[in-house]
Amino acid sequence: MQNTTLGQLKATNYTSRSVKEELRENLIKVLRDKKTEFEGIIGYDETVIPELQTAILSRHNILLLGLRGQAKTRIARLMVNLLDEYVPYVAGSEIFDDPLNPISWYSKNEIATKGDDTEIAWLHRSERYTEKLATPDVTVADLIGDVDPIKAATLKLTYNDERVIHFGLIPRAHRSIFVINELPDLQARIQVALFNMLQEKDIQIRGFKLRLPLDIQFVFTANPEDYTNRGSIVTPLKDRIESQILTHYPKSIEISRKITFQEAKLTAEQKANIEADGLLKDLVEQIAFEARKSEYIDQKSGVSARLTISAYENLISTAERRMLIAGEKNTFVRLSDLAGIIPAITGKIELVYEGELEGPAHVATTLIGKAVKTLFARYFPDPEKAKKTKTANPYTEITEWFTEGHNVDVTDTLSNAQYKKALMLVPGLYDLVKKFHPKLSENQTLLLMEFVLHGLAEYSQLSKNFLNGGFGFSDMFGSLFNAEFDEEEDEDDFR
């Protein structure tokens, strides 16, 4: 990289490669060395990554097709790692011409005038990536270029001279990776302007036809439902994109957890002072899985992986806020802290008509409840089956205590000591947890004690009410009678 002139570069036996050849040959080295070129992409090892590698080996332009939050843009950005660390270019060239294969008027003129004394510079791979979000207001001038009348007047050039062209983003991405996100949002006439660039290497600007063999690796991303919602990829353009790769959401809670913890931004204080049990981590992920099959949520829009990331950050922050208010130095996350993740859920889901009627907050609490019910059977016997079996029901002592008129409120106003006291009031609750999970720490035991209450509520053995900053538990039938009585009162008032 010490070479500063064209002559010095030639003396090194440097050979030009297209960006697609560069990606291909560097990927071959990576595969032979059994290295990982897509660091941080989790859950795609057997699906998306092999298809992507095949497309790169085939020197294809690529379309990543999938719902939101499926790492499409991140994959495109990581392709930069497969480029050479540095490549030479003609110094001063606005499209970073290859010194051995110049395509612009400026570089051709420099080399014709100065020969081997032509000055060269070096471009790092991090600068060989251009990304553009497709929006309806994007113009041909933005992407390809336009005639610059001021340049023409200043240089006293006619409009027949290619030097009057002001290049757009795509020509400036020569010898680079160019990404267009949300391709269907691009107007059809703009998509048409990409045809020749992908196939014939022609640029047409206001009737000015210029043969400019640009060397670009195109990567496009799109949401499959955009084909009907906002626009579509015009057929001739889609035909010119050689490889279409389908992305997907994590297929297991374990993979989803890895993604969440990799992406969640927690402070050092939060990591040191707040204990989050695996149960809570699984519950956060299960909420997303429940959302992806909920009848209240528009499945065509998808449920982004950002939901679990934001929810986990909110969960930790809810526990931290409670700890700070209580004046405690450390704490552990409780199930009641799940009330704090509702804003993270409501902002990440698109509701169908039935969901709008229910309201986003109600849908969020429903998802939390379904996640609890799904995971409950992993830790304790099914309460419905326990009622029907001839053996002793392990939940009888707990439910009978609530039937006698007792209730428990678990909110963020409770200190750790008050939280423990509230749960220990319920007879049989501690013994039940210790029976099935005898080796847990005190914090884990308390957490599972609260989990039992949530689980019984989801199986309609107890009533669970949403309170400010937590939940309240009471007898199921008593709450039903009270609700009916309140409705009768309301009717009398109306009359």
mmCIF file of N, CA, C and O in Angstrom, residues 319-386:
data_model
loop_
_atom_site.group_PDB
_atom_site.id
_atom_site.type_symbol
_atom_site.label_atom_id
_atom_site.label_comp_id
_atom_site.label_asym_id
_atom_site.label_seq_id
_atom_site.Cartn_x
_atom_site.Cartn_y
_atom_site.Cartn_z
ATOM 1 N N ALA A 319 -36.944 -3.171 36.793
ATOM 2 C CA ALA A 319 -36.376 -3.669 38.051
ATOM 3 C C ALA A 319 -35.409 -2.654 38.642
ATOM 4 O O ALA A 319 -35.365 -2.445 39.867
ATOM 5 N N GLU A 320 -34.629 -1.991 37.782
ATOM 6 C CA GLU A 320 -33.666 -0.991 38.263
ATOM 7 C C GLU A 320 -34.383 0.195 38.903
ATOM 8 O O GLU A 320 -33.979 0.690 39.961
ATOM 9 N N ARG A 321 -35.463 0.648 38.270
ATOM 10 C CA ARG A 321 -36.230 1.774 38.813
ATOM 11 C C ARG A 321 -36.783 1.423 40.196
ATOM 12 O O ARG A 321 -36.704 2.227 41.135
ATOM 13 N N ARG A 322 -37.329 0.213 40.303
ATOM 14 C CA ARG A 322 -37.851 -0.238 41.599
ATOM 15 C C ARG A 322 -36.751 -0.282 42.648
ATOM 16 O O ARG A 322 -36.952 0.130 43.798
ATOM 17 N N MET A 323 -35.586 -0.752 42.256
ATOM 18 C CA MET A 323 -34.446 -0.844 43.171
ATOM 19 C C MET A 323 -34.018 0.541 43.654
ATOM 20 O O MET A 323 -33.759 0.753 44.847
ATOM 21 N N LEU A 324 -33.969 1.499 42.738
ATOM 22 C CA LEU A 324 -33.535 2.847 43.090
ATOM 23 C C LEU A 324 -34.526 3.531 44.029
ATOM 24 O O LEU A 324 -34.142 4.197 44.988
ATOM 25 N N ILE A 325 -35.822 3.360 43.740
ATOM 26 C CA ILE A 325 -36.855 3.976 44.583
ATOM 27 C C ILE A 325 -36.833 3.379 45.986
ATOM 28 O O ILE A 325 -37.005 4.092 46.990
ATOM 29 N N ALA A 326 -36.605 2.066 46.055
ATOM 30 C CA ALA A 326 -36.579 1.390 47.356
ATOM 31 C C ALA A 326 -35.271 1.625 48.107
ATOM 32 O O ALA A 326 -35.149 1.247 49.272
ATOM 33 N N GLY A 327 -34.298 2.254 47.451
ATOM 34 C CA GLY A 327 -33.018 2.529 48.096
ATOM 35 C C GLY A 327 -32.167 1.288 48.296
ATOM 36 O O GLY A 327 -31.332 1.232 49.207
ATOM 37 N N GLU A 328 -32.372 0.285 47.452
ATOM 38 C CA GLU A 328 -31.607 -0.964 47.560
ATOM 39 C C GLU A 328 -30.410 -0.934 46.616
ATOM 40 O O GLU A 328 -30.408 -0.225 45.608
ATOM 41 N N LYS A 329 -29.384 -1.711 46.951
ATOM 42 C CA LYS A 329 -28.155 -1.723 46.137
ATOM 43 C C LYS A 329 -28.216 -2.743 45.004
ATOM 44 O O LYS A 329 -27.506 -2.608 44.010
ATOM 45 N N ASN A 330 -29.040 -3.759 45.156
ATOM 46 C CA ASN A 330 -29.199 -4.739 44.085
ATOM 47 C C ASN A 330 -30.577 -5.383 44.200
ATOM 48 O O ASN A 330 -31.243 -5.265 45.231
ATOM 49 N N THR A 331 -30.982 -6.040 43.140
ATOM 50 C CA THR A 331 -32.295 -6.678 43.144
ATOM 51 C C THR A 331 -32.311 -7.774 42.084
ATOM 52 O O THR A 331 -31.322 -7.997 41.391
ATOM 53 N N PHE A 332 -33.437 -8.441 41.971
ATOM 54 C CA PHE A 332 -33.617 -9.426 40.909
ATOM 55 C C PHE A 332 -34.942 -9.134 40.206
ATOM 56 O O PHE A 332 -35.850 -8.547 40.803
ATOM 57 N N VAL A 333 -35.025 -9.513 38.957
ATOM 58 C CA VAL A 333 -36.219 -9.222 38.169
ATOM 59 C C VAL A 333 -37.362 -10.131 38.609
ATOM 60 O O VAL A 333 -37.183 -11.335 38.796
ATOM 61 N N ARG A 334 -38.526 -9.538 38.809
ATOM 62 C CA ARG A 334 -39.726 -10.284 39.193
ATOM 63 C C ARG A 334 -40.672 -10.416 37.995
ATOM 64 O O ARG A 334 -40.555 -9.669 37.034
ATOM 65 N N LEU A 335 -41.620 -11.333 38.110
ATOM 66 C CA LEU A 335 -42.613 -11.436 37.044
ATOM 67 C C LEU A 335 -43.494 -10.195 36.976
ATOM 68 O O LEU A 335 -43.960 -9.824 35.903
ATOM 69 N N SER A 336 -43.722 -9.566 38.125
ATOM 70 C CA SER A 336 -44.532 -8.345 38.125
ATOM 71 C C SER A 336 -43.869 -7.230 37.318
ATOM 72 O O SER A 336 -44.542 -6.304 36.850
ATOM 73 N N ASP A 337 -42.549 -7.324 37.120
ATOM 74 C CA ASP A 337 -41.842 -6.321 36.313
ATOM 75 C C ASP A 337 -42.223 -6.414 34.842
ATOM 76 O O ASP A 337 -41.910 -5.513 34.056
ATOM 77 N N LEU A 338 -42.875 -7.521 34.450
ATOM 78 C CA LEU A 338 -43.330 -7.650 33.064
ATOM 79 C C LEU A 338 -44.320 -6.554 32.688
ATOM 80 O O LEU A 338 -44.514 -6.255 31.511
ATOM 81 N N ALA A 339 -44.944 -5.939 33.712
ATOM 82 C CA ALA A 339 -45.846 -4.814 33.433
ATOM 83 C C ALA A 339 -45.091 -3.673 32.756
ATOM 84 O O ALA A 339 -45.669 -2.892 31.995
ATOM 85 N N GLY A 340 -43.786 -3.590 33.014
ATOM 86 C CA GLY A 340 -42.979 -2.510 32.452
ATOM 87 C C GLY A 340 -42.599 -2.690 30.998
ATOM 88 O O GLY A 340 -42.091 -1.759 30.363
ATOM 89 N N ILE A 341 -42.835 -3.892 30.435
ATOM 90 C CA ILE A 341 -42.438 -4.108 29.040
ATOM 91 C C ILE A 341 -43.575 -3.833 28.060
ATOM 92 O O ILE A 341 -43.379 -3.911 26.851
ATOM 93 N N ILE A 342 -44.748 -3.496 28.581
ATOM 94 C CA ILE A 342 -45.902 -3.261 27.704
ATOM 95 C C ILE A 342 -45.629 -2.164 26.669
ATOM 96 O O ILE A 342 -45.959 -2.330 25.488
ATOM 97 N N PRO A 343 -44.976 -1.034 27.029
ATOM 98 C CA PRO A 343 -44.678 -0.023 25.997
ATOM 99 C C PRO A 343 -43.776 -0.546 24.887
ATOM 100 O O PRO A 343 -43.870 -0.094 23.735
ATOM 101 N N ALA A 344 -42.895 -1.490 25.214
ATOM 102 C CA ALA A 344 -42.005 -2.063 24.190
ATOM 103 C C ALA A 344 -42.782 -2.968 23.242
ATOM 104 O O ALA A 344 -42.416 -3.108 22.073
ATOM 105 N N ILE A 345 -43.856 -3.581 23.744
ATOM 106 C CA ILE A 345 -44.658 -4.476 22.896
ATOM 107 C C ILE A 345 -45.601 -3.670 22.007
ATOM 108 O O ILE A 345 -45.675 -3.896 20.797
ATOM 109 N N THR A 346 -46.306 -2.714 22.598
ATOM 110 C CA THR A 346 -47.320 -1.965 21.838
ATOM 111 C C THR A 346 -46.713 -1.180 20.677
ATOM 112 O O THR A 346 -47.380 -0.960 19.661
ATOM 113 N N GLY A 347 -45.473 -0.775 20.802
ATOM 114 C CA GLY A 347 -44.835 -0.020 19.725
ATOM 115 C C GLY A 347 -44.281 -0.877 18.616
ATOM 116 O O GLY A 347 -43.821 -0.361 17.593
ATOM 117 N N LYS A 348 -44.322 -2.212 18.781
ATOM 118 C CA LYS A 348 -43.679 -3.092 17.813
ATOM 119 C C LYS A 348 -44.664 -4.006 17.076
ATOM 120 O O LYS A 348 -44.241 -4.851 16.313
ATOM 121 N N ILE A 349 -45.958 -3.853 17.351
ATOM 122 C CA ILE A 349 -46.933 -4.755 16.714
ATOM 123 C C ILE A 349 -47.949 -3.951 15.906
ATOM 124 O O ILE A 349 -48.325 -2.842 16.285
ATOM 125 N N GLU A 350 -48.348 -4.522 14.777
ATOM 126 C CA GLU A 350 -49.405 -3.948 13.954
ATOM 127 C C GLU A 350 -50.670 -4.785 14.191
ATOM 128 O O GLU A 350 -50.667 -5.987 13.943
ATOM 129 N N LEU A 351 -51.715 -4.136 14.668
ATOM 130 C CA LEU A 351 -52.938 -4.858 15.028
ATOM 131 C C LEU A 351 -53.911 -4.946 13.862
ATOM 132 O O LEU A 351 -54.019 -4.019 13.058
ATOM 133 N N VAL A 352 -54.607 -6.074 13.784
ATOM 134 C CA VAL A 352 -55.720 -6.194 12.842
ATOM 135 C C VAL A 352 -56.946 -5.549 13.497
ATOM 136 O O VAL A 352 -56.882 -5.057 14.633
ATOM 137 N N TYR A 353 -58.085 -5.572 12.816
ATOM 138 C CA TYR A 353 -59.279 -4.889 13.313
ATOM 139 C C TYR A 353 -59.678 -5.390 14.702
ATOM 140 O O TYR A 353 -59.976 -4.597 15.601
ATOM 141 N N GLU A 354 -59.667 -6.725 14.891
ATOM 142 C CA GLU A 354 -60.046 -7.283 16.188
ATOM 143 C C GLU A 354 -59.086 -6.817 17.285
ATOM 144 O O GLU A 354 -59.488 -6.576 18.419
ATOM 145 N N GLY A 355 -57.814 -6.702 16.944
ATOM 146 C CA GLY A 355 -56.826 -6.228 17.907
ATOM 147 C C GLY A 355 -57.023 -4.771 18.265
ATOM 148 O O GLY A 355 -56.848 -4.372 19.420
ATOM 149 N N GLU A 356 -57.414 -3.965 17.274
ATOM 150 C CA GLU A 356 -57.690 -2.549 17.536
ATOM 151 C C GLU A 356 -58.861 -2.403 18.506
ATOM 152 O O GLU A 356 -58.881 -1.503 19.356
ATOM 153 N N LEU A 357 -59.866 -3.294 18.347
ATOM 154 C CA LEU A 357 -61.016 -3.252 19.261
ATOM 155 C C LEU A 357 -60.596 -3.581 20.693
ATOM 156 O O LEU A 357 -61.089 -2.985 21.653
ATOM 157 N N GLU A 358 -59.690 -4.550 20.827
ATOM 158 C CA GLU A 358 -59.203 -4.922 22.154
ATOM 159 C C GLU A 358 -58.317 -3.824 22.755
ATOM 160 O O GLU A 358 -58.309 -3.618 23.961
ATOM 161 N N GLY A 359 -57.558 -3.156 21.901
ATOM 162 C CA GLY A 359 -56.621 -2.129 22.366
ATOM 163 C C GLY A 359 -55.220 -2.699 22.499
ATOM 164 O O GLY A 359 -55.052 -3.851 22.925
ATOM 165 N N PRO A 360 -54.187 -1.943 22.124
ATOM 166 C CA PRO A 360 -52.812 -2.466 22.142
ATOM 167 C C PRO A 360 -52.334 -2.908 23.522
ATOM 168 O O PRO A 360 -51.640 -3.921 23.636
ATOM 169 N N ALA A 361 -52.715 -2.186 24.569
ATOM 170 C CA ALA A 361 -52.261 -2.556 25.917
ATOM 171 C C ALA A 361 -52.880 -3.894 26.339
ATOM 172 O O ALA A 361 -52.213 -4.733 26.946
ATOM 173 N N HIS A 362 -54.147 -4.092 26.007
ATOM 174 C CA HIS A 362 -54.806 -5.344 26.359
ATOM 175 C C HIS A 362 -54.202 -6.511 25.585
ATOM 176 O O HIS A 362 -54.016 -7.608 26.124
ATOM 177 N N VAL A 363 -53.891 -6.269 24.321
ATOM 178 C CA VAL A 363 -53.254 -7.314 23.512
ATOM 179 C C VAL A 363 -51.891 -7.672 24.112
ATOM 180 O O VAL A 363 -51.522 -8.845 24.197
ATOM 181 N N ALA A 364 -51.156 -6.653 24.560
ATOM 182 C CA ALA A 364 -49.834 -6.894 25.161
ATOM 183 C C ALA A 364 -49.945 -7.744 26.424
ATOM 184 O O ALA A 364 -49.177 -8.694 26.620
ATOM 185 N N THR A 365 -50.903 -7.432 27.298
ATOM 186 C CA THR A 365 -51.076 -8.223 28.525
ATOM 187 C C THR A 365 -51.551 -9.643 28.197
ATOM 188 O O THR A 365 -51.166 -10.600 28.883
ATOM 189 N N THR A 366 -52.349 -9.771 27.149
ATOM 190 C CA THR A 366 -52.783 -11.106 26.711
ATOM 191 C C THR A 366 -51.591 -11.935 26.254
ATOM 192 O O THR A 366 -51.483 -13.125 26.578
ATOM 193 N N LEU A 367 -50.682 -11.318 25.520
ATOM 194 C CA LEU A 367 -49.478 -12.014 25.048
ATOM 195 C C LEU A 367 -48.608 -12.455 26.223
ATOM 196 O O LEU A 367 -48.067 -13.564 26.236
ATOM 197 N N ILE A 368 -48.473 -11.577 27.214
ATOM 198 C CA ILE A 368 -47.692 -11.928 28.410
ATOM 199 C C ILE A 368 -48.317 -13.136 29.105
ATOM 200 O O ILE A 368 -47.624 -14.078 29.505
ATOM 201 N N GLY A 369 -49.652 -13.106 29.226
ATOM 202 C CA GLY A 369 -50.352 -14.211 29.869
ATOM 203 C C GLY A 369 -50.186 -15.522 29.117
ATOM 204 O O GLY A 369 -49.949 -16.574 29.719
ATOM 205 N N LYS A 370 -50.270 -15.474 27.795
ATOM 206 C CA LYS A 370 -50.100 -16.691 26.997
ATOM 207 C C LYS A 370 -48.685 -17.240 27.111
ATOM 208 O O LYS A 370 -48.474 -18.457 27.120
ATOM 209 N N ALA A 371 -47.708 -16.349 27.200
ATOM 210 C CA ALA A 371 -46.316 -16.785 27.358
ATOM 211 C C ALA A 371 -46.131 -17.497 28.688
ATOM 212 O O ALA A 371 -45.459 -18.540 28.770
ATOM 213 N N VAL A 372 -46.739 -16.955 29.731
ATOM 214 C CA VAL A 372 -46.675 -17.590 31.058
ATOM 215 C C VAL A 372 -47.304 -18.978 31.004
ATOM 216 O O VAL A 372 -46.741 -19.960 31.505
ATOM 217 N N LYS A 373 -48.465 -19.077 30.375
ATOM 218 C CA LYS A 373 -49.173 -20.363 30.315
ATOM 219 C C LYS A 373 -48.367 -21.400 29.533
ATOM 220 O O LYS A 373 -48.292 -22.572 29.920
ATOM 221 N N THR A 374 -47.729 -20.963 28.452
ATOM 222 C CA THR A 374 -46.938 -21.885 27.629
ATOM 223 C C THR A 374 -45.760 -22.454 28.408
ATOM 224 O O THR A 374 -45.464 -23.655 28.333
ATOM 225 N N LEU A 375 -45.083 -21.598 29.166
ATOM 226 C CA LEU A 375 -43.881 -22.043 29.884
ATOM 227 C C LEU A 375 -44.189 -22.713 31.220
ATOM 228 O O LEU A 375 -43.345 -23.410 31.780
ATOM 229 N N PHE A 376 -45.387 -22.501 31.753
ATOM 230 C CA PHE A 376 -45.714 -23.011 33.088
ATOM 231 C C PHE A 376 -45.576 -24.531 33.161
ATOM 232 O O PHE A 376 -45.072 -25.081 34.146
ATOM 233 N N ALA A 377 -46.002 -25.207 32.106
ATOM 234 C CA ALA A 377 -45.981 -26.676 32.108
ATOM 235 C C ALA A 377 -44.568 -27.244 32.144
ATOM 236 O O ALA A 377 -44.376 -28.418 32.462
ATOM 237 N N ARG A 378 -43.571 -26.433 31.828
ATOM 238 C CA ARG A 378 -42.181 -26.896 31.901
ATOM 239 C C ARG A 378 -41.684 -26.969 33.338
ATOM 240 O O ARG A 378 -40.722 -27.672 33.636
ATOM 241 N N TYR A 379 -42.331 -26.215 34.209
ATOM 242 C CA TYR A 379 -41.843 -26.095 35.583
ATOM 243 C C TYR A 379 -42.725 -26.809 36.599
ATOM 244 O O TYR A 379 -42.234 -27.283 37.623
ATOM 245 N N PHE A 380 -44.052 -26.860 36.310
ATOM 246 C CA PHE A 380 -44.996 -27.415 37.284
ATOM 247 C C PHE A 380 -46.057 -28.250 36.571
ATOM 248 O O PHE A 380 -46.260 -28.117 35.362
ATOM 249 N N PRO A 381 -46.783 -29.104 37.332
ATOM 250 C CA PRO A 381 -47.851 -29.912 36.726
ATOM 251 C C PRO A 381 -48.960 -29.039 36.152
ATOM 252 O O PRO A 381 -49.216 -27.936 36.639
ATOM 253 N N ASP A 382 -49.601 -29.522 35.131
ATOM 254 C CA ASP A 382 -50.721 -28.818 34.501
ATOM 255 C C ASP A 382 -51.865 -28.702 35.512
ATOM 256 O O ASP A 382 -52.397 -29.716 35.981
ATOM 257 N N PRO A 383 -52.280 -27.484 35.895
ATOM 258 C CA PRO A 383 -53.346 -27.319 36.901
ATOM 259 C C PRO A 383 -54.673 -27.940 36.490
ATOM 260 O O PRO A 383 -55.421 -28.414 37.349
ATOM 261 N N GLU A 384 -54.984 -27.930 35.195
ATOM 262 C CA GLU A 384 -56.252 -28.506 34.745
ATOM 263 C C GLU A 384 -56.241 -30.023 34.918
ATOM 264 O O GLU A 384 -57.216 -30.620 35.383
ATOM 265 N N LYS A 385 -55.133 -30.659 34.568
ATOM 266 C CA LYS A 385 -55.018 -32.104 34.741
ATOM 267 C C LYS A 385 -54.965 -32.467 36.225
ATOM 268 O O LYS A 385 -55.486 -33.510 36.641
ATOM 269 N N ALA A 386 -54.321 -31.586 37.010
ATOM 270 C CA ALA A 386 -54.198 -31.856 38.451
ATOM 271 C C ALA A 386 -55.572 -31.894 39.130
ATOM 272 O O ALA A 386 -55.793 -32.657 40.082
#
